[in-house]
Amino acid sequence: MDATELARWQFGITTVYHFLFVPITIGLSFLVAGMQTAWMRTGDDKWLKLTKFYGKLFLINFAMGVVTGIVQEFQFGMNWSVYSRFVGDVFGAPLAMEALLAFFLESTFLGLWIFGWERLPKRIHLACIWIVAVGTVLSAAFILAANSWMQHPVGYRINPERGRAELTDFMAVLTNKVALITVPHTIAAAFMTAGALVAAVAMWHLVRRPGKDTAAFRGAVKLGSWTTLISMAALLITGDIQGKIMTEVQPMKMAAAEALYQTEQPAPFSLFTIGTLDGSRPVWSLDVPGVLSFLATGSFDGRVQGINDLQAAYVQQFGPGRYMPNIPVTYWTFRLMIGTGVLAAILALWALWSIRKGRAPEPGRRGTRFLMWGMIALPLLPLAANSFGWIFTEMGRQPWIVFSQMKTAVAASPAVSSGDVITSLIVYTLLYGALAVVEVGLLLHFARAGLPDVSAPAPTEPDEDRPLAFAY
C-alpha cells in the first residue's frame, strides 16, 4: 500500500472507533435528562436512581468520545495537508463553531451537572443536563454540516490563484440540503443506540437479579425499547428522504448502493446481487420490481441512472478516470446498515413483549436465555448500523474527497511516507485497543453495580474539632 491508502485506512479506523461513542453520548444525554425530569415532576425516587445510574455510563462514554475525537483533527494536519489547504477556509468555520459553541456548552454545563448535585437549585441543575444534551446535538450538526459540504459543496468559490476553496456563504453551508436531512437521520440513529443500551442493561438486571429494583428497571426497559422503536420509524422516514437527495446530488452513490449497472425505468431493488470481479456488470441478481425507482425518485416508474452510464458521463465531464466507488463495499454496507437496524427494533419489540401486563422474564427458562442473548446483542446492533452507515457514506463518495472538486488520490500529504503512516497507525491501534479494554471494563463494572442508594444521609452532630476538608 502507498501512503494515501494507508492514510485512508487510518482515518477509517479512527473515525469508526470514535463513532462508537458519539451516538451513545448524544442519545443518552437526552434520556438521562428525561429521567431527571421525570423525577422532578413525579418525585418518584426510581427516576432519581435511574438518572444517577445511567448518568455514570453517560460520563464514561462522554470522556472516551472526547479523547478519541481529538485525534481526528490531528490527522487532517499530518496525513491530509493538501486536502486541509484546499478546504481549510470552508471546513474550518463549522469546526470552529463546534469547538467554541457546542463543546463549550457540553463541557461547561456537564461539569456543573456533575458537581451540582445538592449544591445547585434542582431546576437549575436539571437545566444543566438539558443544555448538555442540546450541546451534543449542536456539536453533531456542525460536524455533519462540514461533512455534508464534502458530499455536496455549496457556499464557496474556487480561488484559482491560491488553488483552494474559499467560503462565500456560511449559512449556505449550514443549510446544505444534504446536511438538513443527514442531521435528523444521524440523531435518530443516536437515540436508537442509546435506547438499546438502556433497555439491554435494565433487562439484564430484571433477569439476573429478580425482585431488586424491579419497578425502576421495568421503567427503563420500556423507555429504552420505545426509544429504539420510535427511532427506527424516524430512521426509515429520514432515510427515504435522504435517498432521494442522494440520487439528486450523488447519483453514482445511489447506483452503487443498489449495484445498478445499467440505467433502468422502472428500476428494481436488488435483494442480493453477485457482480463481476471488476465491478462492471451483474452476474446474478434477485430483484423487487420498481422499488428502487420509488426510493430514488418517489415514483415506482422513475428513471434511475446506472453505474456504467454515469461512469461514461463523468469521463466526459471530468476527464479520463474511474469514477465508481468500490461496489461490493458500498452495496453490502448499505444493506448491513438497514438490516442491523431493523433487527435491533425487533429485539426491542421482544423486550417490551416479555414484560407486558406486569410480567417478568423467568430465570432458567429457555425463552429467557434466548432473551438474554438478544439483549446482549441489542446495543451492539445499532452501533454496527452506525458504523456501516458511516462507511457507506464515505466509501460511496469515492474517488472524490470533495465531490466534483478534489480526488482523494491527490489530497494526502506529499511529505508523509508510508512508514510514517504505518508507525502512527500502529500507535493508534495499540492505544485504542487499551482504551477499549478500559472503556468496556468500566461500563460493565458500573452497569453490573445496580442502582445507587439515593436516601438522604442521616444527620450528624457537628464536630468542631474535625479538621477542615477544604480551606484556603
Short mmCIF file of C-alpha atoms in Angstrom, two decimals:
data_model
loop_
_atom_site.label_atom_id
_atom_site.label_comp_id
_atom_site.label_asym_id
_atom_site.label_seq_id
_atom_site.Cartn_x
_atom_site.Cartn_y
_atom_site.Cartn_z
CA MET A 1 0.00 0.00 0.00
CA ASP A 2 1.10 3.56 -0.67
CA ALA A 3 0.87 6.37 1.90
CA THR A 4 -2.54 7.53 0.65
CA GLU A 5 -4.13 4.10 1.03
CA LEU A 6 -2.61 3.71 4.50
CA ALA A 7 -3.84 7.18 5.47
CA ARG A 8 -7.34 6.21 4.33
CA TRP A 9 -7.22 3.06 6.44
CA GLN A 10 -6.01 5.04 9.43
CA PHE A 11 -8.72 7.68 9.07
CA GLY A 12 -11.37 4.98 8.59
CA ILE A 13 -10.28 3.01 11.65
CA THR A 14 -10.03 6.01 13.96
CA THR A 15 -13.31 7.51 12.71
CA VAL A 16 -15.31 4.31 13.14
CA TYR A 17 -13.77 3.87 16.59
CA HIS A 18 -14.69 7.44 17.57
CA PHE A 19 -18.18 6.98 16.14
CA LEU A 20 -18.85 4.14 18.59
CA PHE A 21 -19.05 6.73 21.40
CA VAL A 22 -20.74 9.66 19.67
CA PRO A 23 -24.25 8.21 19.18
CA ILE A 24 -24.38 6.86 22.75
CA THR A 25 -23.33 10.26 24.11
CA ILE A 26 -25.96 12.14 22.11
CA GLY A 27 -28.85 9.78 22.81
CA LEU A 28 -28.01 9.01 26.43
CA SER A 29 -27.71 12.71 27.35
CA PHE A 30 -31.37 13.21 26.38
CA LEU A 31 -32.53 10.02 28.08
CA VAL A 32 -30.75 10.92 31.33
CA ALA A 33 -32.23 14.42 31.13
CA GLY A 34 -35.65 12.85 30.60
CA MET A 35 -35.20 10.57 33.63
CA GLN A 36 -34.21 13.52 35.83
CA THR A 37 -37.21 15.48 34.54
CA ALA A 38 -39.49 12.55 35.41
CA TRP A 39 -38.06 12.55 38.94
CA MET A 40 -38.66 16.31 39.26
CA ARG A 41 -42.26 16.01 38.08
CA THR A 42 -43.27 12.85 39.97
CA GLY A 43 -40.98 12.82 43.00
CA ASP A 44 -40.55 9.06 42.44
CA ASP A 45 -37.08 8.03 43.61
CA LYS A 46 -36.84 5.30 40.97
CA TRP A 47 -36.23 8.00 38.36
CA LEU A 48 -33.53 9.60 40.52
CA LYS A 49 -31.81 6.22 40.85
CA LEU A 50 -32.01 5.67 37.10
CA THR A 51 -30.68 9.20 36.44
CA LYS A 52 -27.58 8.61 38.55
CA PHE A 53 -27.14 5.02 37.29
CA TYR A 54 -27.27 5.82 33.56
CA GLY A 55 -25.56 9.17 34.22
CA LYS A 56 -22.38 7.28 35.17
CA LEU A 57 -22.49 5.30 31.93
CA PHE A 58 -23.01 8.55 30.03
CA LEU A 59 -19.99 10.18 31.69
CA ILE A 60 -17.68 7.25 30.91
CA ASN A 61 -18.77 7.29 27.29
CA PHE A 62 -18.52 11.10 27.01
CA ALA A 63 -14.91 11.06 28.22
CA MET A 64 -13.93 8.41 25.68
CA GLY A 65 -15.67 10.34 22.89
CA VAL A 66 -13.67 13.49 23.68
CA VAL A 67 -10.34 11.65 23.82
CA THR A 68 -10.84 9.82 20.52
CA GLY A 69 -12.30 12.88 18.77
CA ILE A 70 -9.18 14.98 19.27
CA VAL A 71 -7.18 12.53 17.15
CA GLN A 72 -9.37 13.24 14.12
CA GLU A 73 -8.18 16.83 13.83
CA PHE A 74 -4.57 15.74 14.25
CA GLN A 75 -4.89 13.56 11.16
CA PHE A 76 -6.02 16.45 8.97
CA GLY A 77 -2.71 18.18 9.56
CA MET A 78 -0.48 15.13 9.41
CA ASN A 79 -1.88 12.88 6.68
CA TRP A 80 -4.16 15.19 4.67
CA SER A 81 -2.33 18.51 4.34
CA VAL A 82 -3.24 19.05 0.65
CA TYR A 83 -6.89 18.49 1.47
CA SER A 84 -6.63 20.77 4.54
CA ARG A 85 -5.14 23.61 2.47
CA PHE A 86 -7.86 23.22 -0.17
CA VAL A 87 -10.88 23.18 2.18
CA GLY A 88 -9.50 24.92 5.26
CA ASP A 89 -11.32 28.19 4.66
CA VAL A 90 -14.67 26.39 4.32
CA PHE A 91 -14.18 23.39 6.58
CA GLY A 92 -12.69 25.43 9.43
CA ALA A 93 -15.82 27.53 10.02
CA PRO A 94 -18.19 24.76 11.18
CA LEU A 95 -15.37 23.04 13.08
CA ALA A 96 -14.64 26.30 14.93
CA MET A 97 -18.32 26.72 15.76
CA GLU A 98 -18.37 23.17 17.05
CA ALA A 99 -15.46 23.83 19.38
CA LEU A 100 -16.40 27.35 20.52
CA LEU A 101 -20.14 26.91 20.95
CA ALA A 102 -21.20 23.28 21.12
CA PHE A 103 -18.26 21.78 23.00
CA PHE A 104 -18.23 24.80 25.33
CA LEU A 105 -21.86 24.12 26.25
CA GLU A 106 -21.25 20.40 26.68
CA SER A 107 -18.13 20.61 28.84
CA THR A 108 -19.13 23.62 30.97
CA PHE A 109 -22.63 22.53 31.87
CA LEU A 110 -21.64 18.89 32.22
CA GLY A 111 -19.19 19.99 34.91
CA LEU A 112 -21.94 21.94 36.64
CA TRP A 113 -24.23 18.91 36.46
CA ILE A 114 -21.60 16.52 37.85
CA PHE A 115 -20.68 18.69 40.83
CA GLY A 116 -24.04 20.43 41.21
CA TRP A 117 -25.93 17.64 42.98
CA GLU A 118 -27.13 19.01 46.37
CA ARG A 119 -25.39 22.33 45.60
CA LEU A 120 -27.43 23.89 42.81
CA PRO A 121 -31.20 24.52 42.96
CA LYS A 122 -32.96 21.50 41.46
CA ARG A 123 -34.40 23.33 38.46
CA ILE A 124 -31.04 24.89 37.57
CA HIS A 125 -29.33 21.55 38.00
CA LEU A 126 -31.89 19.96 35.68
CA ALA A 127 -31.37 22.75 33.14
CA CYS A 128 -27.64 21.90 33.09
CA ILE A 129 -28.15 18.38 31.73
CA TRP A 130 -30.66 19.62 29.16
CA ILE A 131 -28.13 22.21 27.96
CA VAL A 132 -25.54 19.43 27.73
CA ALA A 133 -27.97 17.43 25.59
CA VAL A 134 -28.62 20.40 23.29
CA GLY A 135 -24.86 20.93 23.05
CA THR A 136 -24.32 17.35 21.85
CA VAL A 137 -26.83 17.88 19.03
CA LEU A 138 -25.25 21.20 18.06
CA SER A 139 -21.86 19.52 18.01
CA ALA A 140 -23.16 16.81 15.69
CA ALA A 141 -24.89 19.37 13.47
CA PHE A 142 -21.72 21.40 12.89
CA ILE A 143 -19.62 18.30 12.18
CA LEU A 144 -22.25 16.93 9.80
CA ALA A 145 -22.51 20.31 8.05
CA ALA A 146 -18.77 20.12 7.36
CA ASN A 147 -19.05 16.54 6.12
CA SER A 148 -22.10 17.35 4.01
CA TRP A 149 -20.07 20.03 2.25
CA MET A 150 -17.72 17.25 1.13
CA GLN A 151 -20.72 15.36 -0.25
CA HIS A 152 -22.37 18.41 -1.86
CA PRO A 153 -20.17 21.56 -1.93
CA VAL A 154 -22.14 24.84 -1.64
CA GLY A 155 -21.47 28.42 -0.46
CA TYR A 156 -17.91 28.69 -1.80
CA ARG A 157 -15.81 29.78 -4.74
CA ILE A 158 -12.56 28.42 -6.10
CA ASN A 159 -9.67 30.90 -5.88
CA PRO A 160 -7.54 29.99 -8.93
CA GLU A 161 -4.51 31.95 -7.70
CA ARG A 162 -4.34 30.17 -4.34
CA GLY A 163 -5.81 26.92 -5.66
CA ARG A 164 -8.28 26.46 -2.82
CA ALA A 165 -11.95 26.76 -1.97
CA GLU A 166 -12.99 29.94 -0.13
CA LEU A 167 -16.15 30.45 1.90
CA THR A 168 -18.70 32.88 0.44
CA ASP A 169 -21.90 31.96 2.31
CA PHE A 170 -21.66 30.29 5.72
CA MET A 171 -25.44 29.91 6.03
CA ALA A 172 -25.48 28.03 2.72
CA VAL A 173 -23.03 25.54 4.27
CA LEU A 174 -25.20 25.15 7.39
CA THR A 175 -28.42 24.81 5.35
CA ASN A 176 -26.93 22.46 2.76
CA LYS A 177 -29.77 20.13 1.71
CA VAL A 178 -27.57 17.12 2.47
CA ALA A 179 -26.89 18.41 6.00
CA LEU A 180 -30.55 19.22 6.67
CA ILE A 181 -31.56 15.59 6.21
CA THR A 182 -28.34 13.97 7.47
CA VAL A 183 -28.59 15.65 10.89
CA PRO A 184 -32.05 14.27 11.83
CA HIS A 185 -31.12 10.87 10.37
CA THR A 186 -27.95 10.71 12.47
CA ILE A 187 -29.67 12.00 15.62
CA ALA A 188 -32.37 9.34 15.22
CA ALA A 189 -29.62 6.70 14.97
CA ALA A 190 -28.08 8.11 18.16
CA PHE A 191 -31.38 7.81 20.03
CA MET A 192 -31.76 4.24 18.77
CA THR A 193 -28.30 3.30 20.06
CA ALA A 194 -28.82 4.86 23.49
CA GLY A 195 -32.31 3.41 23.81
CA ALA A 196 -31.00 -0.05 23.02
CA LEU A 197 -28.27 0.33 25.67
CA VAL A 198 -30.75 1.48 28.34
CA ALA A 199 -33.18 -1.37 27.58
CA ALA A 200 -30.46 -4.04 27.45
CA VAL A 201 -28.83 -3.11 30.77
CA ALA A 202 -32.21 -2.87 32.52
CA MET A 203 -33.34 -6.25 31.15
CA TRP A 204 -30.09 -7.84 32.37
CA HIS A 205 -30.92 -6.72 35.92
CA LEU A 206 -34.52 -7.92 35.66
CA VAL A 207 -33.37 -11.41 34.66
CA ARG A 208 -30.23 -11.78 36.77
CA ARG A 209 -31.47 -10.01 39.90
CA PRO A 210 -35.22 -10.59 40.04
CA GLY A 211 -37.04 -8.69 42.77
CA LYS A 212 -34.40 -5.97 43.13
CA ASP A 213 -35.40 -2.52 41.87
CA THR A 214 -37.91 -4.23 39.60
CA ALA A 215 -40.14 -1.19 39.13
CA ALA A 216 -37.22 1.03 38.16
CA PHE A 217 -35.73 -1.41 35.65
CA ARG A 218 -39.14 -2.18 34.14
CA GLY A 219 -39.47 1.56 33.52
CA ALA A 220 -36.02 1.65 31.95
CA VAL A 221 -36.82 -1.31 29.66
CA LYS A 222 -39.96 0.46 28.47
CA LEU A 223 -38.18 3.78 27.99
CA GLY A 224 -35.26 2.23 26.11
CA SER A 225 -37.37 -0.08 23.96
CA TRP A 226 -39.88 2.59 22.93
CA THR A 227 -36.99 4.96 22.16
CA THR A 228 -35.49 2.28 19.92
CA LEU A 229 -38.76 1.62 18.10
CA ILE A 230 -39.66 5.29 17.58
CA SER A 231 -36.11 5.98 16.41
CA MET A 232 -36.40 3.17 13.85
CA ALA A 233 -39.53 4.81 12.43
CA ALA A 234 -37.69 8.16 12.26
CA LEU A 235 -34.74 6.47 10.56
CA LEU A 236 -36.96 4.96 7.87
CA ILE A 237 -38.62 8.31 7.14
CA THR A 238 -35.42 10.38 7.11
CA GLY A 239 -33.56 7.62 5.24
CA ASP A 240 -36.19 7.66 2.49
CA ILE A 241 -35.80 11.44 2.08
CA GLN A 242 -32.02 11.12 2.24
CA GLY A 243 -32.08 8.54 -0.56
CA LYS A 244 -33.90 10.93 -2.89
CA ILE A 245 -31.50 13.79 -2.12
CA MET A 246 -28.54 11.43 -2.59
CA THR A 247 -29.90 10.46 -6.01
CA GLU A 248 -30.09 14.13 -6.93
CA VAL A 249 -26.60 15.22 -5.80
CA GLN A 250 -24.61 11.94 -5.92
CA PRO A 251 -26.35 9.61 -8.40
CA MET A 252 -23.31 7.32 -8.55
CA LYS A 253 -23.59 6.59 -4.81
CA MET A 254 -27.23 5.55 -5.16
CA ALA A 255 -26.44 3.39 -8.21
CA ALA A 256 -23.56 1.74 -6.32
CA ALA A 257 -25.75 1.17 -3.26
CA GLU A 258 -28.04 -0.94 -5.44
CA ALA A 259 -25.40 -2.35 -7.82
CA LEU A 260 -27.48 -0.93 -10.68
CA TYR A 261 -25.12 -1.13 -13.64
CA GLN A 262 -27.48 -0.05 -16.43
CA THR A 263 -29.98 2.82 -16.40
CA GLU A 264 -33.48 1.44 -15.93
CA GLN A 265 -37.04 2.74 -15.84
CA PRO A 266 -38.62 1.41 -13.69
CA ALA A 267 -35.61 0.28 -11.65
CA PRO A 268 -35.75 -2.80 -9.36
CA PHE A 269 -34.45 -3.03 -5.79
CA SER A 270 -31.91 -5.83 -5.61
CA LEU A 271 -32.18 -8.01 -2.52
CA PHE A 272 -28.99 -9.86 -3.49
CA THR A 273 -26.53 -9.26 -6.34
CA ILE A 274 -23.37 -11.02 -7.50
CA GLY A 275 -21.23 -8.97 -9.89
CA THR A 276 -18.10 -9.48 -11.92
CA LEU A 277 -14.75 -9.06 -10.17
CA ASP A 278 -14.08 -5.77 -12.00
CA GLY A 279 -17.45 -4.43 -10.90
CA SER A 280 -18.62 -3.65 -14.44
CA ARG A 281 -21.83 -5.74 -14.62
CA PRO A 282 -24.04 -8.07 -12.55
CA VAL A 283 -23.80 -11.85 -12.94
CA TRP A 284 -26.92 -12.72 -10.97
CA SER A 285 -29.44 -10.62 -9.04
CA LEU A 286 -32.63 -11.15 -7.02
CA ASP A 287 -34.80 -8.08 -7.65
CA VAL A 288 -38.05 -6.48 -6.47
CA PRO A 289 -39.51 -4.51 -9.42
CA GLY A 290 -40.00 -0.74 -9.16
CA VAL A 291 -38.85 -0.32 -5.54
CA LEU A 292 -35.54 1.37 -6.35
CA SER A 293 -37.39 3.84 -8.58
CA PHE A 294 -39.59 4.77 -5.62
CA LEU A 295 -36.65 5.06 -3.21
CA ALA A 296 -34.69 7.23 -5.64
CA THR A 297 -37.40 9.36 -7.25
CA GLY A 298 -40.64 8.91 -5.28
CA SER A 299 -42.30 7.19 -8.26
CA PHE A 300 -42.47 3.45 -8.94
CA ASP A 301 -41.90 4.30 -12.61
CA GLY A 302 -38.97 6.71 -12.07
CA ARG A 303 -35.76 6.59 -14.12
CA VAL A 304 -32.57 5.72 -12.20
CA GLN A 305 -29.15 6.12 -13.81
CA GLY A 306 -26.85 3.09 -13.79
CA ILE A 307 -23.17 2.82 -12.86
CA ASN A 308 -21.85 2.31 -16.37
CA ASP A 309 -23.84 5.21 -17.84
CA LEU A 310 -22.74 7.53 -15.01
CA GLN A 311 -19.12 6.46 -15.48
CA ALA A 312 -19.31 7.42 -19.16
CA ALA A 313 -20.94 10.76 -18.30
CA TYR A 314 -18.30 11.58 -15.65
CA VAL A 315 -15.47 10.79 -18.10
CA GLN A 316 -16.92 13.36 -20.47
CA GLN A 317 -17.39 15.90 -17.64
CA PHE A 318 -14.20 15.42 -15.59
CA GLY A 319 -11.83 13.66 -17.98
CA PRO A 320 -10.41 10.11 -18.08
CA GLY A 321 -10.53 8.04 -14.90
CA ARG A 322 -12.59 5.62 -12.82
CA TYR A 323 -15.46 7.43 -11.09
CA MET A 324 -17.20 4.47 -9.48
CA PRO A 325 -16.65 3.52 -5.81
CA ASN A 326 -15.92 0.02 -4.53
CA ILE A 327 -19.23 -1.58 -5.50
CA PRO A 328 -19.23 -4.63 -3.13
CA VAL A 329 -18.34 -2.46 -0.09
CA THR A 330 -20.95 0.17 -0.96
CA TYR A 331 -23.63 -2.41 -1.77
CA TRP A 332 -23.22 -4.55 1.35
CA THR A 333 -22.65 -1.78 3.90
CA PHE A 334 -25.92 -0.22 2.72
CA ARG A 335 -27.77 -3.48 3.38
CA LEU A 336 -25.99 -4.24 6.63
CA MET A 337 -26.85 -0.73 7.89
CA ILE A 338 -30.55 -1.31 7.27
CA GLY A 339 -30.56 -4.97 8.34
CA THR A 340 -28.86 -4.49 11.71
CA GLY A 341 -31.09 -1.51 12.49
CA VAL A 342 -34.26 -3.47 11.74
CA LEU A 343 -33.02 -6.41 13.83
CA ALA A 344 -32.42 -4.06 16.79
CA ALA A 345 -36.01 -2.81 16.50
CA ILE A 346 -37.31 -6.41 16.51
CA LEU A 347 -35.30 -7.18 19.67
CA ALA A 348 -36.66 -4.04 21.35
CA LEU A 349 -40.18 -5.18 20.49
CA TRP A 350 -39.37 -8.59 22.01
CA ALA A 351 -38.18 -6.90 25.22
CA LEU A 352 -41.45 -4.98 25.50
CA TRP A 353 -43.46 -8.14 24.84
CA SER A 354 -41.59 -10.04 27.57
CA ILE A 355 -42.66 -7.55 30.29
CA ARG A 356 -46.20 -6.83 29.06
CA LYS A 357 -49.03 -6.50 31.65
CA GLY A 358 -46.71 -6.70 34.65
CA ARG A 359 -44.97 -9.90 33.55
CA ALA A 360 -41.28 -10.55 34.12
CA PRO A 361 -38.83 -12.95 32.43
CA GLU A 362 -38.47 -16.11 34.50
CA PRO A 363 -34.81 -17.04 35.14
CA GLY A 364 -33.85 -20.51 33.93
CA ARG A 365 -36.44 -20.82 31.16
CA ARG A 366 -35.20 -21.43 27.63
CA GLY A 367 -37.05 -18.38 26.34
CA THR A 368 -35.39 -16.21 28.97
CA ARG A 369 -31.95 -17.49 27.98
CA PHE A 370 -32.64 -16.58 24.35
CA LEU A 371 -33.92 -13.19 25.52
CA MET A 372 -30.68 -12.57 27.39
CA TRP A 373 -28.61 -13.34 24.31
CA GLY A 374 -30.84 -10.99 22.37
CA MET A 375 -30.33 -8.25 24.95
CA ILE A 376 -26.55 -8.70 24.78
CA ALA A 377 -26.77 -8.16 21.02
CA LEU A 378 -29.30 -5.31 21.27
CA PRO A 379 -26.91 -2.37 21.90
CA LEU A 380 -24.30 -3.81 19.53
CA LEU A 381 -26.65 -3.85 16.52
CA PRO A 382 -27.29 -0.06 16.33
CA LEU A 383 -23.57 0.53 16.89
CA ALA A 384 -22.86 -1.74 13.91
CA ALA A 385 -25.57 0.02 11.87
CA ASN A 386 -23.98 3.41 12.62
CA SER A 387 -20.58 2.16 11.50
CA PHE A 388 -21.91 0.55 8.32
CA GLY A 389 -23.81 3.75 7.52
CA TRP A 390 -20.70 5.86 8.00
CA ILE A 391 -18.59 3.54 5.84
CA PHE A 392 -21.26 3.59 3.13
CA THR A 393 -21.43 7.39 3.18
CA GLU A 394 -17.69 7.86 2.88
CA MET A 395 -16.87 4.98 0.53
CA GLY A 396 -19.78 5.83 -1.75
CA ARG A 397 -18.25 9.28 -2.42
CA GLN A 398 -15.01 7.86 -3.83
CA PRO A 399 -12.93 8.64 -5.83
CA TRP A 400 -13.81 12.16 -4.62
CA ILE A 401 -12.78 13.51 -1.21
CA VAL A 402 -14.77 16.64 -2.09
CA PHE A 403 -17.35 15.64 -4.67
CA SER A 404 -16.55 17.03 -8.13
CA GLN A 405 -13.74 19.25 -6.77
CA MET A 406 -10.88 17.18 -5.36
CA LYS A 407 -9.98 13.49 -5.69
CA THR A 408 -8.77 11.50 -2.71
CA ALA A 409 -5.67 10.45 -4.62
CA VAL A 410 -4.25 14.00 -4.57
CA ALA A 411 -5.40 15.00 -1.07
CA ALA A 412 -2.78 13.24 1.06
CA SER A 413 0.32 14.91 2.49
CA PRO A 414 3.18 14.60 -0.05
CA ALA A 415 5.90 14.67 2.60
CA VAL A 416 4.49 11.84 4.72
CA SER A 417 5.85 8.41 3.82
CA SER A 418 4.22 5.01 4.15
CA GLY A 419 6.49 4.29 7.09
CA ASP A 420 5.28 7.41 8.89
CA VAL A 421 1.65 6.43 8.45
CA ILE A 422 2.29 2.81 9.47
CA THR A 423 4.02 4.00 12.63
CA SER A 424 1.16 6.27 13.66
CA LEU A 425 -1.37 3.59 12.66
CA ILE A 426 0.30 1.04 14.95
CA VAL A 427 0.44 3.56 17.80
CA TYR A 428 -3.23 4.43 17.41
CA THR A 429 -4.26 0.78 17.15
CA LEU A 430 -2.41 -0.15 20.36
CA LEU A 431 -3.67 2.95 22.19
CA TYR A 432 -7.25 2.46 21.05
CA GLY A 433 -7.10 -1.21 21.96
CA ALA A 434 -6.03 -0.31 25.50
CA LEU A 435 -8.72 2.37 25.72
CA ALA A 436 -11.33 -0.14 24.55
CA VAL A 437 -10.40 -2.51 27.37
CA VAL A 438 -10.69 0.33 29.90
CA GLU A 439 -13.99 1.56 28.42
CA VAL A 440 -15.66 -1.85 28.32
CA GLY A 441 -14.35 -2.72 31.78
CA LEU A 442 -15.72 0.50 33.31
CA LEU A 443 -19.08 0.18 31.55
CA LEU A 444 -19.54 -3.45 32.67
CA HIS A 445 -18.45 -2.64 36.23
CA PHE A 446 -20.91 0.23 36.69
CA ALA A 447 -23.68 -1.47 34.69
CA ARG A 448 -23.50 -4.54 36.96
CA ALA A 449 -23.32 -2.44 40.12
CA GLY A 450 -27.03 -1.71 40.04
CA LEU A 451 -28.94 1.34 41.16
CA PRO A 452 -27.37 3.63 43.77
CA ASP A 453 -28.83 4.41 47.17
CA VAL A 454 -30.41 7.87 46.95
CA SER A 455 -31.78 8.03 50.51
CA ALA A 456 -30.72 11.16 52.39
CA PRO A 457 -27.77 10.59 54.75
CA ALA A 458 -28.56 10.59 58.44
CA PRO A 459 -27.84 13.96 60.10
CA THR A 460 -24.68 14.02 62.16
CA GLU A 461 -23.72 16.16 65.09
CA PRO A 462 -21.29 18.95 64.19
CA ASP A 463 -17.75 18.15 65.30
CA GLU A 464 -15.89 21.37 65.91
CA ASP A 465 -12.61 19.50 66.35
CA ARG A 466 -12.81 17.86 62.90
CA PRO A 467 -10.16 19.26 60.52
CA LEU A 468 -11.40 21.33 57.58
CA ALA A 469 -11.83 19.32 54.41
CA PHE A 470 -11.21 22.30 52.14
CA ALA A 471 -9.76 25.64 53.11
CA TYR A 472 -7.55 28.36 51.76
#
